[in-house]
mmCIF file of C-alpha atoms in Angstrom:
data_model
loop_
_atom_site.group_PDB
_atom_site.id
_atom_site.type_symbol
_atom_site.label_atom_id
_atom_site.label_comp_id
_atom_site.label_asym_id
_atom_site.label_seq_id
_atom_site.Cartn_x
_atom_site.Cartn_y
_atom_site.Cartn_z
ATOM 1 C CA UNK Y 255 0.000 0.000 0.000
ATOM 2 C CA UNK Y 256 1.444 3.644 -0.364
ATOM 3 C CA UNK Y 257 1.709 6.010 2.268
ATOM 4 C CA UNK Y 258 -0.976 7.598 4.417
ATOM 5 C CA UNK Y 259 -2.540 11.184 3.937
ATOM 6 C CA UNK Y 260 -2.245 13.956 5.866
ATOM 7 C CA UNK Y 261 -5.424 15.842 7.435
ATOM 8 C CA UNK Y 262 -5.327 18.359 4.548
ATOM 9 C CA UNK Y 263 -5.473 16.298 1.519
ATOM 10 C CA UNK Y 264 -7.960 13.741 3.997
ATOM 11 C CA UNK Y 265 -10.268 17.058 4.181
ATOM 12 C CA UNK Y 266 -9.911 17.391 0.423
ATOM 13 C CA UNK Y 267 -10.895 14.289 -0.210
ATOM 14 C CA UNK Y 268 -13.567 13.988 2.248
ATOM 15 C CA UNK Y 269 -14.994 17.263 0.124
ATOM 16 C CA UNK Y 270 -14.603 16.129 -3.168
ATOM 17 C CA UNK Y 271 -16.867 12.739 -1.745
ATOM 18 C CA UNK Y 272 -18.945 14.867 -0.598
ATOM 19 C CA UNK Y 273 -19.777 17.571 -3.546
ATOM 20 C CA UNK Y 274 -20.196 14.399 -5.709
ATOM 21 C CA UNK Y 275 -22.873 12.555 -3.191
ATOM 22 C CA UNK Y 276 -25.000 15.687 -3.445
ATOM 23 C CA UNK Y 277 -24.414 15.881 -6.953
ATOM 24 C CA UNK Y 278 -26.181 11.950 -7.165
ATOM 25 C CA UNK Y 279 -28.468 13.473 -5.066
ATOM 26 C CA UNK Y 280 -29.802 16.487 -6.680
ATOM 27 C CA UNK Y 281 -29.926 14.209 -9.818
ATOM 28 C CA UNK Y 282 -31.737 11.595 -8.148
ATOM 29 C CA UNK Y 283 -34.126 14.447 -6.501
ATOM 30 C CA UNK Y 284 -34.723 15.733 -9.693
ATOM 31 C CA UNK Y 285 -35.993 12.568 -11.682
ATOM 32 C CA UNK Y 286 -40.059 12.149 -12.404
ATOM 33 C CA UNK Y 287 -41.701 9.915 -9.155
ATOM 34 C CA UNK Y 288 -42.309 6.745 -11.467
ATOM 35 C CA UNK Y 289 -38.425 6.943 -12.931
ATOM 36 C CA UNK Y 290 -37.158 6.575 -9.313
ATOM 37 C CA UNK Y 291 -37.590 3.387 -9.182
ATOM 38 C CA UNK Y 292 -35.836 2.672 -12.136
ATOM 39 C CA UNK Y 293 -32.715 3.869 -10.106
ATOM 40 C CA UNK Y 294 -33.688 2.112 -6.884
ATOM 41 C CA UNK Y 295 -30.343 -0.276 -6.814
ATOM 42 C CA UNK Y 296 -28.373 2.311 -7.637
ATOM 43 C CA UNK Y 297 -29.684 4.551 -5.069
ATOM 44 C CA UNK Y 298 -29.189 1.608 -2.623
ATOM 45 C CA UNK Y 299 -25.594 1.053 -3.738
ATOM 46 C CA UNK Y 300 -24.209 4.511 -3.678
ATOM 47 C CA UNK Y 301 -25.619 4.814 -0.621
ATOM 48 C CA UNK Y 302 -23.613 2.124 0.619
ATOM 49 C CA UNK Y 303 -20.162 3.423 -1.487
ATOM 50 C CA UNK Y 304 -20.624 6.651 0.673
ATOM 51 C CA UNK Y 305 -20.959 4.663 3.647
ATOM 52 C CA UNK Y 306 -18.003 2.750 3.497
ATOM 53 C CA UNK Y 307 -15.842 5.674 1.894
ATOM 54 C CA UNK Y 308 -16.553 8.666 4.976
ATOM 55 C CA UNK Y 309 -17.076 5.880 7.944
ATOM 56 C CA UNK Y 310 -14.360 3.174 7.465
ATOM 57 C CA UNK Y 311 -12.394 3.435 4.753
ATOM 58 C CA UNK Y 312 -8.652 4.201 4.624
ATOM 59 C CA UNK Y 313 -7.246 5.778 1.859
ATOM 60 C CA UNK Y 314 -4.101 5.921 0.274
ATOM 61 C CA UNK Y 315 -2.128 9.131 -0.645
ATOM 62 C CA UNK Y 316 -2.489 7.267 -4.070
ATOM 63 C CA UNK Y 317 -5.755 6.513 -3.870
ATOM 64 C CA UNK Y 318 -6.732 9.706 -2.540
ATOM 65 C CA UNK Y 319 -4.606 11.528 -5.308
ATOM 66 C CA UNK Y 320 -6.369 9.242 -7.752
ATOM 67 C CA UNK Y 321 -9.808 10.619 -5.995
ATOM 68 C CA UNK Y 322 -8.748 14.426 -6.347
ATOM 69 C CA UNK Y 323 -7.735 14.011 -9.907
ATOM 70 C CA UNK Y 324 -10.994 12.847 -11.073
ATOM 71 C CA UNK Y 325 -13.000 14.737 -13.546
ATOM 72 C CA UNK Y 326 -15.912 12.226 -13.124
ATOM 73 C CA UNK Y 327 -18.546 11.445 -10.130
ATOM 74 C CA UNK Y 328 -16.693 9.227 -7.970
ATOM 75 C CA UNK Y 329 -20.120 7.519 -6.925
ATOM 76 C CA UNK Y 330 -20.884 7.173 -10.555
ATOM 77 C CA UNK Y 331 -17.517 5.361 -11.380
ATOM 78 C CA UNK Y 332 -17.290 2.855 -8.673
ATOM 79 C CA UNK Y 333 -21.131 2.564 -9.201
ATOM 80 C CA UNK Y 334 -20.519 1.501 -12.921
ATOM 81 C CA UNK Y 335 -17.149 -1.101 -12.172
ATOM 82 C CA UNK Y 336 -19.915 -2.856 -9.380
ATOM 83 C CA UNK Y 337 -22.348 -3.131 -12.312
ATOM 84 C CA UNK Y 338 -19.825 -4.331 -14.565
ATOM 85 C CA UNK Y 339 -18.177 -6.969 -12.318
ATOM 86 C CA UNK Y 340 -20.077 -10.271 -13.597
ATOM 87 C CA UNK Y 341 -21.006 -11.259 -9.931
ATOM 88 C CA UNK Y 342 -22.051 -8.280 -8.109
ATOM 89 C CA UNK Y 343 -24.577 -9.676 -5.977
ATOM 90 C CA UNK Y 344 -25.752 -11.763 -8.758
ATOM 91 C CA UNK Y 345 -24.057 -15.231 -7.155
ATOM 92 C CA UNK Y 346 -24.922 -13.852 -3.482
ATOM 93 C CA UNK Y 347 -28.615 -13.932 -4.520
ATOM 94 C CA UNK Y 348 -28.664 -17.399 -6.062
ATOM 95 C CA UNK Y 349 -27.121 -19.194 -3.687
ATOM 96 C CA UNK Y 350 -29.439 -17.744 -0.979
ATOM 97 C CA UNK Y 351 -32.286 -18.287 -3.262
ATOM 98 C CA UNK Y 352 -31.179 -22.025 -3.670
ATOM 99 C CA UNK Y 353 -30.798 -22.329 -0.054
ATOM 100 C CA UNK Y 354 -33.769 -21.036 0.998
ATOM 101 C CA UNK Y 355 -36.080 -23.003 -1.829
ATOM 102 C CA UNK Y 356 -34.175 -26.258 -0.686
ATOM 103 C CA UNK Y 357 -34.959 -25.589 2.662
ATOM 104 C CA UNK Y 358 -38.869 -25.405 2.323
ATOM 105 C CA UNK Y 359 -38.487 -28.892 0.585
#
């Protein structure tokens, strides 16, 4: 892992999370009752990215460099790899779905 941050650049970071939540947000706020839940997982996941990013996760001068330097939502990039990873919860919800169906037999 690389080195750790100082309070400055964790402050930086910590505001450039921040501007981009609201930014989801607004957008969210701003979408037509019925469309909302079109988004509803997303809402749900980047709800949980923010969670884990200002409440327990460390970062990295690196990563938090990496964080500074981007010109794109930060909840909309990590939002878009989870979508794209061929599991995501995919295999979580089959496998519980299996148990649970095997269980009432």
């Amino acid at each position: 892992m690389g080195s750790t941050i100082n309070k400055r650049m964790e402050e930086k970071v910590f505001e450039k999370i921040d501007t981009d939540y609201v930014d989801f947000r607004e957008g969210m706020q701003a979408l037509d009752s019925l469309d909302v839940y079109d988004y509803a997982y997303k809402i749900y996941a980047i709800e949980e990215i923010y969670g884990v990013l200002t409440e327990s996760y460390e970062f990295t001068k690196l990563q938090a460099e990496a964080i500074l330097n981007c010109k794109e939502n930060i909840f909309e990039k990590i939002y878009t790899e989870w979508i794209d990873r061929a599991t995501s919860q995919h295999d979580a919800f089959c496998s519980v779905i299996e148990s649970v169906i095997e269980s009432m037999s």
